[in-house]
XYZ file of C-alpha atoms in Angstrom:
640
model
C 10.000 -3.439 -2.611
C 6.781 -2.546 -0.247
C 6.117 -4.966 2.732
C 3.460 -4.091 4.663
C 2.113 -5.835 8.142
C -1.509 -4.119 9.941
C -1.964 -4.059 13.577
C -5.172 -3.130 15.133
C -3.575 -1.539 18.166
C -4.637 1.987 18.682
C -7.639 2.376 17.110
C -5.616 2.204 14.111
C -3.131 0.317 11.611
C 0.274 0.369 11.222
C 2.580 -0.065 7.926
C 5.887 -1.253 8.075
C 7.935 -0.699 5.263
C 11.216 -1.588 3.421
C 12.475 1.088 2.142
C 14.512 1.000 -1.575
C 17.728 1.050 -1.950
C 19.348 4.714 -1.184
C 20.678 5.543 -4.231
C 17.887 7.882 -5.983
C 15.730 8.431 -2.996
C 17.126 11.922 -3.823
C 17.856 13.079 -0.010
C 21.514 13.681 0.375
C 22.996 16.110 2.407
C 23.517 19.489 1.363
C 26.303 21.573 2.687
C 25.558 23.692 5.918
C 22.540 20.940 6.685
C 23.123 18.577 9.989
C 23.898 15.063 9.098
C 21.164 12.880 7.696
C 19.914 10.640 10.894
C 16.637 8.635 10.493
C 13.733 9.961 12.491
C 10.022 9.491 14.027
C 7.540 12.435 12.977
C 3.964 12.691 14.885
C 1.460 14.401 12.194
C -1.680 15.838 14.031
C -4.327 16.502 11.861
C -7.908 17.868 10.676
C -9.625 18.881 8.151
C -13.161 20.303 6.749
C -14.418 21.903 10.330
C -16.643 24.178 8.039
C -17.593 25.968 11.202
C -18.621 23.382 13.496
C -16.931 25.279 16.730
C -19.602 23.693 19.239
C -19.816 20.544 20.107
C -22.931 18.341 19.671
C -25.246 15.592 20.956
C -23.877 11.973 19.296
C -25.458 8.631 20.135
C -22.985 5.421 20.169
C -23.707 1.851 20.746
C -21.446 1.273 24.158
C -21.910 -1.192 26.745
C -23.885 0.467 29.621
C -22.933 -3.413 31.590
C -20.085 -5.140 32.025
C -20.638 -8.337 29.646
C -23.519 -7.078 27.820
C -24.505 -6.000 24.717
C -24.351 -2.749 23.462
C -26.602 -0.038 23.024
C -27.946 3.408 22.543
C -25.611 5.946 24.521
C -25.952 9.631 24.294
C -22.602 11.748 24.614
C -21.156 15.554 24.117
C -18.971 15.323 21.239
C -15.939 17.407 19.472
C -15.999 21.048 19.069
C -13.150 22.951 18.702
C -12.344 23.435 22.256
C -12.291 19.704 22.284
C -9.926 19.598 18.991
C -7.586 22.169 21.035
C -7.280 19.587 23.935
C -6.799 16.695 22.147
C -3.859 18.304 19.943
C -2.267 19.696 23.136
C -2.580 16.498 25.096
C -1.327 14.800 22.125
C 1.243 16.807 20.940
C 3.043 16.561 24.807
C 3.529 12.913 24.346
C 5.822 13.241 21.096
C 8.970 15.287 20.328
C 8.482 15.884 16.680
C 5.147 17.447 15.692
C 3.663 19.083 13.561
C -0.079 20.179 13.599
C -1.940 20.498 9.976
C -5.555 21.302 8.598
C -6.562 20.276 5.372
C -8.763 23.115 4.817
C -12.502 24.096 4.401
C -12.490 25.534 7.610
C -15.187 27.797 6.732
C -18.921 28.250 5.691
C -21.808 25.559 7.013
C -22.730 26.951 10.586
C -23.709 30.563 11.834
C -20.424 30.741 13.399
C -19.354 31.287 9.832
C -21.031 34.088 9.310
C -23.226 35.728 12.025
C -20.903 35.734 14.702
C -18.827 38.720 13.607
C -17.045 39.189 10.265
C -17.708 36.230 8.129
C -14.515 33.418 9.207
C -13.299 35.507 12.105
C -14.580 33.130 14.297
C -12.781 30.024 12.982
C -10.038 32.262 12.368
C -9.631 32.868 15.907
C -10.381 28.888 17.280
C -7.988 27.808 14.581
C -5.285 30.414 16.947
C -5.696 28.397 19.951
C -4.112 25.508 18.135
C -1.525 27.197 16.416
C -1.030 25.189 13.044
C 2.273 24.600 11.271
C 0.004 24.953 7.764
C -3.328 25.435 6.843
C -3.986 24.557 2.807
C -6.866 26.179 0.786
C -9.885 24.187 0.487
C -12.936 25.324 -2.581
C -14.930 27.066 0.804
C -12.224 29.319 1.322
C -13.342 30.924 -1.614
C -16.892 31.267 -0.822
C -16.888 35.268 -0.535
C -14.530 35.322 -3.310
C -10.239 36.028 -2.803
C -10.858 39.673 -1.348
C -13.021 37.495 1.754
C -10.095 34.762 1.301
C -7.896 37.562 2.075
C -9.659 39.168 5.329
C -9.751 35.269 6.594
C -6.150 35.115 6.489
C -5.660 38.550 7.587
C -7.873 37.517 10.682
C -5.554 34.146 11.179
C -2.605 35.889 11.457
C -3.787 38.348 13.349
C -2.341 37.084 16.630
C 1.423 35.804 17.124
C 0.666 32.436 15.757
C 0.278 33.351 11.720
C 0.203 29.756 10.562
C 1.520 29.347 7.005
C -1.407 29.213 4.171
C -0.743 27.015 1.439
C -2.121 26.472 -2.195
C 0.813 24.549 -4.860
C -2.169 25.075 -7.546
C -3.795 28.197 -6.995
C -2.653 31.362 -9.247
C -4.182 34.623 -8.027
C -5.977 36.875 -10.793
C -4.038 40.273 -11.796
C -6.852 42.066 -9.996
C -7.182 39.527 -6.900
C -6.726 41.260 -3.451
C -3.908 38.077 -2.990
C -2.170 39.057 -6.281
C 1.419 38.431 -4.991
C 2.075 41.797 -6.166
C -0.055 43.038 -3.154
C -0.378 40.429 -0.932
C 2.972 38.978 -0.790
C 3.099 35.812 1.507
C 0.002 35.152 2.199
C -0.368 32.271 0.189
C 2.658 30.095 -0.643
C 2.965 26.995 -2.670
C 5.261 25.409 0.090
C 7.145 25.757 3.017
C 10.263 23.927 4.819
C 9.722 23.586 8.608
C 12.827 21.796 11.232
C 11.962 18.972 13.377
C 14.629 17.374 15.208
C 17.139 18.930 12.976
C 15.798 17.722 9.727
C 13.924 19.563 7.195
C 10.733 18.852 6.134
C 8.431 20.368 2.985
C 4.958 20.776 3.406
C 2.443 21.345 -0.099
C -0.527 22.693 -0.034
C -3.143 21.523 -2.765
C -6.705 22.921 -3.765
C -9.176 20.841 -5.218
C -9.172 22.743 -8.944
C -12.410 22.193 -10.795
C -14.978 22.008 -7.912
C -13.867 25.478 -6.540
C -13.611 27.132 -9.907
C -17.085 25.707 -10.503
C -18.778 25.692 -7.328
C -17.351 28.363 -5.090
C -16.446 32.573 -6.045
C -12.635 32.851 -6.547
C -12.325 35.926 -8.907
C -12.695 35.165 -12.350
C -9.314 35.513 -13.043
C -8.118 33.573 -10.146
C -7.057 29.906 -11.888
C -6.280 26.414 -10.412
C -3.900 24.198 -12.445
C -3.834 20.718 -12.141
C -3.410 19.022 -8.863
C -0.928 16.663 -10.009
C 1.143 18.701 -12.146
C 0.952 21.580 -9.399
C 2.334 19.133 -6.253
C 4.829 17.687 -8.967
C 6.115 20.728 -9.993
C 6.777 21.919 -5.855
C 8.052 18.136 -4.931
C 10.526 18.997 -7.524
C 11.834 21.815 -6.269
C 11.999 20.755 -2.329
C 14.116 17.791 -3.743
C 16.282 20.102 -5.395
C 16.403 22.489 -2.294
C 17.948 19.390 -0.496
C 14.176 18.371 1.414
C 13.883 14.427 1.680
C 10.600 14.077 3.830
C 7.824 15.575 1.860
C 4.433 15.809 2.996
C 1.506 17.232 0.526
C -1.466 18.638 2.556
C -4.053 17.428 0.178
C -7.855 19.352 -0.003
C -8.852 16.997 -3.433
C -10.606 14.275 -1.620
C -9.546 10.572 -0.214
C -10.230 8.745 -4.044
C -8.618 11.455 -5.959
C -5.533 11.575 -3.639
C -5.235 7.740 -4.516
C -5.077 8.916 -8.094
C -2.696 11.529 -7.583
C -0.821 9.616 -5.972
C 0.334 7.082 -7.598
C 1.430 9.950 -10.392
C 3.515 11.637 -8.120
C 7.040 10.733 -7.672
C 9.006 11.640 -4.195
C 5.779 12.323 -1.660
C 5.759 10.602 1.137
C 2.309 11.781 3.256
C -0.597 13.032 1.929
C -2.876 14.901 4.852
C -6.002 15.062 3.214
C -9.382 16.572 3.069
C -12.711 17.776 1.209
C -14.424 14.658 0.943
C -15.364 14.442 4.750
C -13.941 10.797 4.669
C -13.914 9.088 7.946
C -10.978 6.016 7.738
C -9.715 3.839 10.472
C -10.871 0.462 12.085
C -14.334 -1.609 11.002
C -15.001 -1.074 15.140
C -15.870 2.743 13.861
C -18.977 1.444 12.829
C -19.790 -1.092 15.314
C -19.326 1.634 17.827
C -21.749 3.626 15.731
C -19.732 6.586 14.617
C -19.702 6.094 11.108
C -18.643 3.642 7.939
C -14.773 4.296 7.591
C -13.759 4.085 4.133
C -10.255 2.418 4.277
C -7.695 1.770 6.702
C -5.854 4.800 9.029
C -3.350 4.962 7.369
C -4.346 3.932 4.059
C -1.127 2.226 2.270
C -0.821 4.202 -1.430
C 2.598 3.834 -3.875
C 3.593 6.704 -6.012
C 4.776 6.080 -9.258
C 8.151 4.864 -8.662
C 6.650 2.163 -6.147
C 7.643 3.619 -3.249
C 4.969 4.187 0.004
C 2.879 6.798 0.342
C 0.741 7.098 3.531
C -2.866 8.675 3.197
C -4.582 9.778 5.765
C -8.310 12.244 6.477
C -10.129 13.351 9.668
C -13.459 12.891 8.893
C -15.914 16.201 9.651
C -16.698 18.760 11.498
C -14.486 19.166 14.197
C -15.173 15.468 15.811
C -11.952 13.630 14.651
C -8.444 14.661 15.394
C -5.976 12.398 13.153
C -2.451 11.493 15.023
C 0.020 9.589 12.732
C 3.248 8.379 13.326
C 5.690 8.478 10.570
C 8.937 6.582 10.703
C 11.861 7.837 7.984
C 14.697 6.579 7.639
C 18.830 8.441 6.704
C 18.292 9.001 2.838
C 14.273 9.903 4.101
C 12.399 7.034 3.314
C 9.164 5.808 5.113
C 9.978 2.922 6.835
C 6.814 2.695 9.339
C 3.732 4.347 9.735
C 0.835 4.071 12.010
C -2.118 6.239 13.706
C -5.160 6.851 15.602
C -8.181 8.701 14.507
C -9.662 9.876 18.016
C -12.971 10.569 17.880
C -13.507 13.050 20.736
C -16.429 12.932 23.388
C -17.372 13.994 26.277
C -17.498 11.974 29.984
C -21.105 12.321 31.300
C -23.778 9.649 29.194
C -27.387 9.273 29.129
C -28.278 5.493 28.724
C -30.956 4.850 25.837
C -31.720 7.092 22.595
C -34.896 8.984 23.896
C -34.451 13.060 24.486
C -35.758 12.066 28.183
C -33.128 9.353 28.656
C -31.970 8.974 31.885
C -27.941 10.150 32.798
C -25.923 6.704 33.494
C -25.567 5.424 37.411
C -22.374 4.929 38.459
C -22.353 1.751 37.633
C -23.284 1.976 34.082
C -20.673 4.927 33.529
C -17.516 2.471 34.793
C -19.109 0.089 31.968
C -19.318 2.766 29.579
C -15.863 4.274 29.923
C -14.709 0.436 29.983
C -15.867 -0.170 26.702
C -14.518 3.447 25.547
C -11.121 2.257 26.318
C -11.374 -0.943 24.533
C -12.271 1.007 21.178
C -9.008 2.239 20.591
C -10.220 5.424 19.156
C -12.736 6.556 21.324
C -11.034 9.093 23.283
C -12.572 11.214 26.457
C -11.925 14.891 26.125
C -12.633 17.610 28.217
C -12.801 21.049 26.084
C -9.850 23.379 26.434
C -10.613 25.864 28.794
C -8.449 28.779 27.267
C -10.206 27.484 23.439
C -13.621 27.741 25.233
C -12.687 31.114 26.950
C -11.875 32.262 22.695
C -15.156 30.895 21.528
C -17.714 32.564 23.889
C -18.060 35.868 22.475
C -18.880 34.673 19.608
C -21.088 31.642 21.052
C -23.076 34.785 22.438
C -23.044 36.256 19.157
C -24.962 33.404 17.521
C -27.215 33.255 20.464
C -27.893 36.800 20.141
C -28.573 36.310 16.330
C -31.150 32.992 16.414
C -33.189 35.329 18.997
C -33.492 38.387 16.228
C -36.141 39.194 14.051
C -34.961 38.265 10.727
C -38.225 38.440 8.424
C -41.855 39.727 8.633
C -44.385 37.301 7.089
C -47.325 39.353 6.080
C -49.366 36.099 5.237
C -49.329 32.871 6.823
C -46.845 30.340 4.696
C -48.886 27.368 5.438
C -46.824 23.674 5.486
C -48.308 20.585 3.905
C -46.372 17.704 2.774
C -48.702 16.211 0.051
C -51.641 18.308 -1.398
C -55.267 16.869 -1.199
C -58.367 18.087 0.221
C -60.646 17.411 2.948
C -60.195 13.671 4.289
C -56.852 13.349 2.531
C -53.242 12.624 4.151
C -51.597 14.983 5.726
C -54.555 17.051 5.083
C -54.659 18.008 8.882
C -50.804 19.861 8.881
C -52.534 22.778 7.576
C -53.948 25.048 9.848
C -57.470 26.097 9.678
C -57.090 29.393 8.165
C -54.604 27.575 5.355
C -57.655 24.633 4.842
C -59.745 27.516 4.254
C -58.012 28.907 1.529
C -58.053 25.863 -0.626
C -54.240 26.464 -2.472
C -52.434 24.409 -0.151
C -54.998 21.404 -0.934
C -54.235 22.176 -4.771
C -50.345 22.379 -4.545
C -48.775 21.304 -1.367
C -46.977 23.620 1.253
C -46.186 27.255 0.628
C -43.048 27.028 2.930
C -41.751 23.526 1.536
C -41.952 25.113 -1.827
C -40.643 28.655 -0.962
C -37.415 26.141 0.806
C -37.222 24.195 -2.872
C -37.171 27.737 -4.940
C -34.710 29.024 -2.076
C -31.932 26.713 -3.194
C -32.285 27.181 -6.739
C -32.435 31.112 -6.346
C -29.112 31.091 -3.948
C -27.178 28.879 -5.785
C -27.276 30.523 -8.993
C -26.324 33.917 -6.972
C -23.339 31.963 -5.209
C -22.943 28.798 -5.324
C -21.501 28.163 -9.293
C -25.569 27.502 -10.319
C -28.189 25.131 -10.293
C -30.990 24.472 -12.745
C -33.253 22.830 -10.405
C -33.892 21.789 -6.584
C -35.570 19.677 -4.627
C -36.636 18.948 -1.164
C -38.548 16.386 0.152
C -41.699 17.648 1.971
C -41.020 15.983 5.410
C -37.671 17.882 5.656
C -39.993 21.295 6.198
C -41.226 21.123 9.620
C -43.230 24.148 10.211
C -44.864 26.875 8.809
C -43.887 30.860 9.076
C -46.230 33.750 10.174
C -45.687 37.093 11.540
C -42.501 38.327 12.897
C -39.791 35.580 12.180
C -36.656 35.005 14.136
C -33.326 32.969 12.947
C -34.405 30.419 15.549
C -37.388 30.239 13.820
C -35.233 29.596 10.354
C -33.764 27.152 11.835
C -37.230 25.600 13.303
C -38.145 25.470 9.312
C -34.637 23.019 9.087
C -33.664 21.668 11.938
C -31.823 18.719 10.529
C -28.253 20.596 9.328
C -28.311 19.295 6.103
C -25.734 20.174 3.472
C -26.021 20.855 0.395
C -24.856 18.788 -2.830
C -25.135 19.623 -6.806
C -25.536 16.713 -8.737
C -25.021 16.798 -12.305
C -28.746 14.564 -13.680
C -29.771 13.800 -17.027
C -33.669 14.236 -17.551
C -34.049 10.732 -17.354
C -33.260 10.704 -13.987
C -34.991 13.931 -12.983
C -38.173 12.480 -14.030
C -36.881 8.678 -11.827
C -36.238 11.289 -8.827
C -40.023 12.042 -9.469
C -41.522 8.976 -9.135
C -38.819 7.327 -6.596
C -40.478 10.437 -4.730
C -44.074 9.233 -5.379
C -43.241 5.858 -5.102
C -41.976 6.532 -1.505
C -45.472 7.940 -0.432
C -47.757 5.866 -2.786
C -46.243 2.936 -2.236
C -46.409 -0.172 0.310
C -45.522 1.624 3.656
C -45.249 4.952 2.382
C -45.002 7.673 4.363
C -45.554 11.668 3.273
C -42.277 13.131 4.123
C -40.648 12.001 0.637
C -43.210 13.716 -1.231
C -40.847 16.143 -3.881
C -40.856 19.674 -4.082
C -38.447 21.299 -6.470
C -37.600 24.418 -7.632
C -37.778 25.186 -11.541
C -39.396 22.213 -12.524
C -43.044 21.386 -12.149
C -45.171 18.733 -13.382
C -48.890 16.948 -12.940
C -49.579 13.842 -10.598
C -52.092 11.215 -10.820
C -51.196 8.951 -7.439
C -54.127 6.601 -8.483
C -51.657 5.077 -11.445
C -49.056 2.789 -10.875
C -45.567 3.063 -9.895
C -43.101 4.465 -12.275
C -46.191 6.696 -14.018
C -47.587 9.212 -11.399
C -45.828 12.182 -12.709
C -46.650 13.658 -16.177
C -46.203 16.742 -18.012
C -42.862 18.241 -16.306
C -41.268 21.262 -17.477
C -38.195 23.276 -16.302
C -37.861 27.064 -15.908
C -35.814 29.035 -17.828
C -35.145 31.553 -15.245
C -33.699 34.184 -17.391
C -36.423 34.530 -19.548
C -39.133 33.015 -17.004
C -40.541 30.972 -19.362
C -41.117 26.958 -19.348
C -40.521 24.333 -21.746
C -40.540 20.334 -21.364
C -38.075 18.514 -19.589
C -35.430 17.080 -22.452
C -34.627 13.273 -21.065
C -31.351 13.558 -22.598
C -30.265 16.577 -21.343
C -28.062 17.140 -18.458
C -29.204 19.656 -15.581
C -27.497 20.730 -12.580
C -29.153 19.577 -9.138
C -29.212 21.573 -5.835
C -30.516 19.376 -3.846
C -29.691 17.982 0.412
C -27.048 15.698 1.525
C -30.189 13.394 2.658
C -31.722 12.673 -0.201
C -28.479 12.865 -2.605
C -27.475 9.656 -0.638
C -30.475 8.199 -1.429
C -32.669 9.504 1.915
C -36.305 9.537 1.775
C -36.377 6.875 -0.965
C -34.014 8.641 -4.026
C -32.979 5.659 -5.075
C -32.004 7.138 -8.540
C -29.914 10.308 -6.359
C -27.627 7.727 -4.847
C -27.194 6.092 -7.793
C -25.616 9.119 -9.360
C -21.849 8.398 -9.561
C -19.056 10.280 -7.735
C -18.122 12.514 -11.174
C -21.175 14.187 -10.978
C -21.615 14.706 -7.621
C -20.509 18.239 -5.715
C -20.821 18.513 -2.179
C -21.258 21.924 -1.593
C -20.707 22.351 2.070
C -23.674 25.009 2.727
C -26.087 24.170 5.310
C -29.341 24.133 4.124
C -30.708 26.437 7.313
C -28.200 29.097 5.898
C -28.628 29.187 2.307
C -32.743 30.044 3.263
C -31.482 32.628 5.450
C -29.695 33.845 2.783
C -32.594 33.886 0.458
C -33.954 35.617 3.156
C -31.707 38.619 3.267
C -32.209 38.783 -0.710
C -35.818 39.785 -0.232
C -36.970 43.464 -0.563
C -37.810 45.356 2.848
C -41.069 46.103 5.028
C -40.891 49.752 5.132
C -42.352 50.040 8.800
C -39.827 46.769 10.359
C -37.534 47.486 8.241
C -37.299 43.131 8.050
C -37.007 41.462 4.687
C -40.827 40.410 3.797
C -41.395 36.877 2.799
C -44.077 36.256 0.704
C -46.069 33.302 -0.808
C -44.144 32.318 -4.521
C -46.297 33.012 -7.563
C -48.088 30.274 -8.359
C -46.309 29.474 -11.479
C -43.523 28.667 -9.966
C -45.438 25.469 -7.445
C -43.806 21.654 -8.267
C -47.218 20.163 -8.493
C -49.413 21.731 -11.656
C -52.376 19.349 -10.559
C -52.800 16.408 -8.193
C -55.212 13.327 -8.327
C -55.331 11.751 -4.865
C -55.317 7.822 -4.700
């Protein structure tokens, strides 16, 4: 029987529990282990930093005055030096504990790869914490299992050599982590000893998404995540283990699923979907929209309680959970906080000008921080910051280097039109002059669209099409090209998503695109560019008809043919607009089975198309050129 009673106290919830009856809970003693003794377990947790090592800008709605309402404040927030503090500070207030990341810590910011070998940086950040386990996630297979390998080799390169776990994953015959040739590096499970009890800890690997979607050799395999954390429970219950927690990288709705198949789990640490879960105050305090309760309450199979918990993104949330077992190993009681960590110093009001807080206002401020319950003031670990410099100063060094050489001005226009038309006046003078851009829109917005399609099919598991909205592009290239100036082109840190679309709703992206500009209150940052698809527009007709004649690119065999409404296509396309940004109505519509977020900031995968291109022989910089003009989005425009 499950009883369950919520508190808000701590940011969080708590679930009370009571328990089943001890015969077939399956946790008896085993000769030469200590008496079975109930016991309390702190779980400190992450997951999904995908490279986010500094901290950032955030704006929260916090009282700035004692009684009144609340409002725009601007604040520091995470980074890993914060993450270090908080688990340290944390971890000193509780006598069991273990410390766990749910994977992805790779790929999404240049710390991944331009601050020295590609994960060495996160590698050596994840060090100052120490973790008891670190489980797979798909983006640990972005360069494939010999880079998976290097990563690993790079995390245990100091004296901390956290455990790596994977209960699904089975390394190719020819994969660098073969067991054959890599033995240990990546185990299904472990035991670890807290307060003289044992405890098993699974790793799981979300199995179709990084098969499809990320570069583990071909013969590296994934089998099912159920089956897989079954199979390990299994043998942990036969070894003797009666508190099992699975360290979960399949996403918060899939672990529900899992769940409730699985039969002797009692935690699930999760990851990959980026979920952020706790108390409705998260979004009154303008973090973010939490998705359930921290902890969620799951039962597995047999009806017993399961509790579920995530940390969010990007090095900003640090998960604590309390876990209460009892003799035979039975939850009994859990409850948790999911700090959000931020800085002490606020500027009052939303502007880039706004003024720091007085005195005054900061007593207010850190008054109303307290009374979240999850809000927690952090200041960066000193030792974690000491770790993270040399490569800070690699990435600084890197956004200041010539990366490209643009022979030809790439000129930026949201909408095409001529003389007199909107947006007409982006161009510069020597791009008016030409005449193309007033034909067909920006060369850099479409050179961004055609980036995406190109790189994901070269590493990414493949795309069909792309498309960005014009307003995401924010300035044109020319000359001698830096990475700051990359990430000048976009500045936003989108990632990117692959959604599985039928035509149908490639040719409703279209026109919720036109509709967005055309329409009553339009603006001309929605205006679509895409890459390997193209198509005619009339804006003078009415909504739901301004786009005509659209074709997709074989790329293979560069040829076109019409788009097939029936068919299914594979999307590259940003975070932004998947949700339904910029108008896309029909994007957010798409359901969660055909939706992949692919963790790659969009900033990166151009740099990467970049690199791709062939070399100026004087520079010796990759030369980026206008696209042929077969490949443009928009065949023909008739302005309104």
């Amino acid at each position: 029987m499950l009883l369950a009673a919520c508190g808000g106290g701590g940011g969080g919830s708590s679930v009370a529990f009571i328990p089943p009856p001890a015969s077939g809970g399956g946790g008896g003693d085993t000769p030469g282990t200590p008496t079975a003794q109930p016991m309390d377990l702190t779980i400190l947790h992450i997951n999904d930093h995908h490279s986010n090592l500094d901290s950032k800008t955030r704006t929260l709605q916090l009282r700035s005055a004692s009684g009144g309402a609340p409002g725009p404040v601007q604040v520091d927030a995470g980074g890993f030096p914060r993450v270090t503090a908080a688990i340290e500070a944390l971890a000193a207030k509780s006598t069991n504990v273990l410390k766990l990341h749910a994977g992805d810590a790779q790929t999404g910011t240049l710390y991944f790869n331009r601050a020295g070998a590609d994960g060495e940086a996160d590698a050596a950040l994840m060090n100052t914490v120490c973790f008891d386990a670190f489980t797979l996630g798909n983006h640990e297979f972005d360069k494939g299992d010999s880079g998976l390998k290097k990563f690993i080799d790079f995390l245990h390169k100091g004296a901390c050599k956290t455990p790596v776990l994977s209960a699904n994953v089975n390394f190719g015959a020819s994969s660098a982590l073969h067991p054959s040739r890599a033995p240990g590096y990546v185990n299904k499970s472990i035991v670890v000893q807290r307060g003289g009890q044992s405890i098993g800890l699974v790793g799981l690997t979300i199995a179709a998404k990084t098969k499809a979607s990320s570069s583990p050799d071909p013969d590296t395999t994934f089998d099912d995540e159920a089956v897989a954390a079954q199979r390990e429970i299994d043998a942990l219950k036969a070894r003797g283990v009666n508190k099992i927690i699975v360290m979960s990288h399949i996403g918060y709705e899939y672990d529900k699923t899992v769940i409730a198949k699985l039969s002797g789990v009692d935690v699930v640490v999760g990851g990959d979907s980026h979920t952020l879960v706790g108390p409705t105050g998260l979004s009154t305090y303008g973090v973010g929209s939490p998705a359930g309760a921290y902890p969620t309450r799951a039962t597995d199979k047999d009806g017993k309680p399961v509790c579920l918990v995530q940390a969010w993104e990007y090095s900003q949330v640090v998960g604590e959970l309390k876990v209460s077992f009892d003799a035979q190993g039975n939850v009994t009681n859990c409850a948790g906080t999911p700090h959000v960590l931020i800085g002490d110093e606020f500027k009052v009001g939303s502007a880039s000008n706004a003024p720091a807080a007085t005195p005054e206002q900061k007593t207010a401020i850190l008054a109303d921080v307290a009374a979240s319950g999850f809000l927690r003031v952090t200041t960066p670990s000193v030792a974690a910051a000491a770790v993270l410099k040399p490569f800070k100063d690699k990435v600084d060094a890197f956004t200041k280097s010539e990366v490209a050489l643009v022979p030809t001005e790439l000129c930026s226009r949201r909408v095409p039109g001529g003389v007199g038309t909107v947006d007409y006046s982006r161009s510069s003078v020597a791009c008016n002059a030409l005449g193309e851009v007033s034909l067909r829109g920006g060369d850099i917005q479409q050179l961004v669209a055609q980036a995406y399609v190109d790189v994901a099919n070269a590493e990414y598991g493949g795309a069909d099409i792309s498309l960005q909205s014009g307003g995401g592009v924010r300035v044109p290239l020319n000359g001698r090209v830096t990475a700051a100036n990359v990430i000048e082109v976009l500045p936003f840190g989108n990632m990117l998503f692959r959604l599985d679309v039928t035509g149908q709703e490639v040719k409703n992206m279209l026109e919720d695109g036109m509709q967005a500009v055309y329409g009553p209150g339009g603006s001309t940052g929605p205006y679509p560019y895409t890459g390997n698809l193209r198509f005619d527009v009339d804006a003078t007709k009415a909504e739901g008809s301004r786009v005509t004649s659209i074709e997709v690119r074989n790329a293979a065999a560069n040829t076109w043919g019409p788009l097939d409404l029936t068919k299914t296509y594979k999307l590259f396309v940003l975070s932004f607009n998947a949700t339904g940004g910029d108008g896309y109505k029909t994007l957010a519509a798409v359901p969660a089975a055909r939706r992949l977020d692919i963790g790659v900031l969009d900033a990166d995968v151009f740099q990467t198309y970049i690199d791709r291109q062939a070399k100026d022989v004087g520079t010796g910089l990759p030369l980026l050129r206008k696209l042929d003009g077969a490949l443009y989005s928009t065949k023909s425009y008739v302005k309104p």
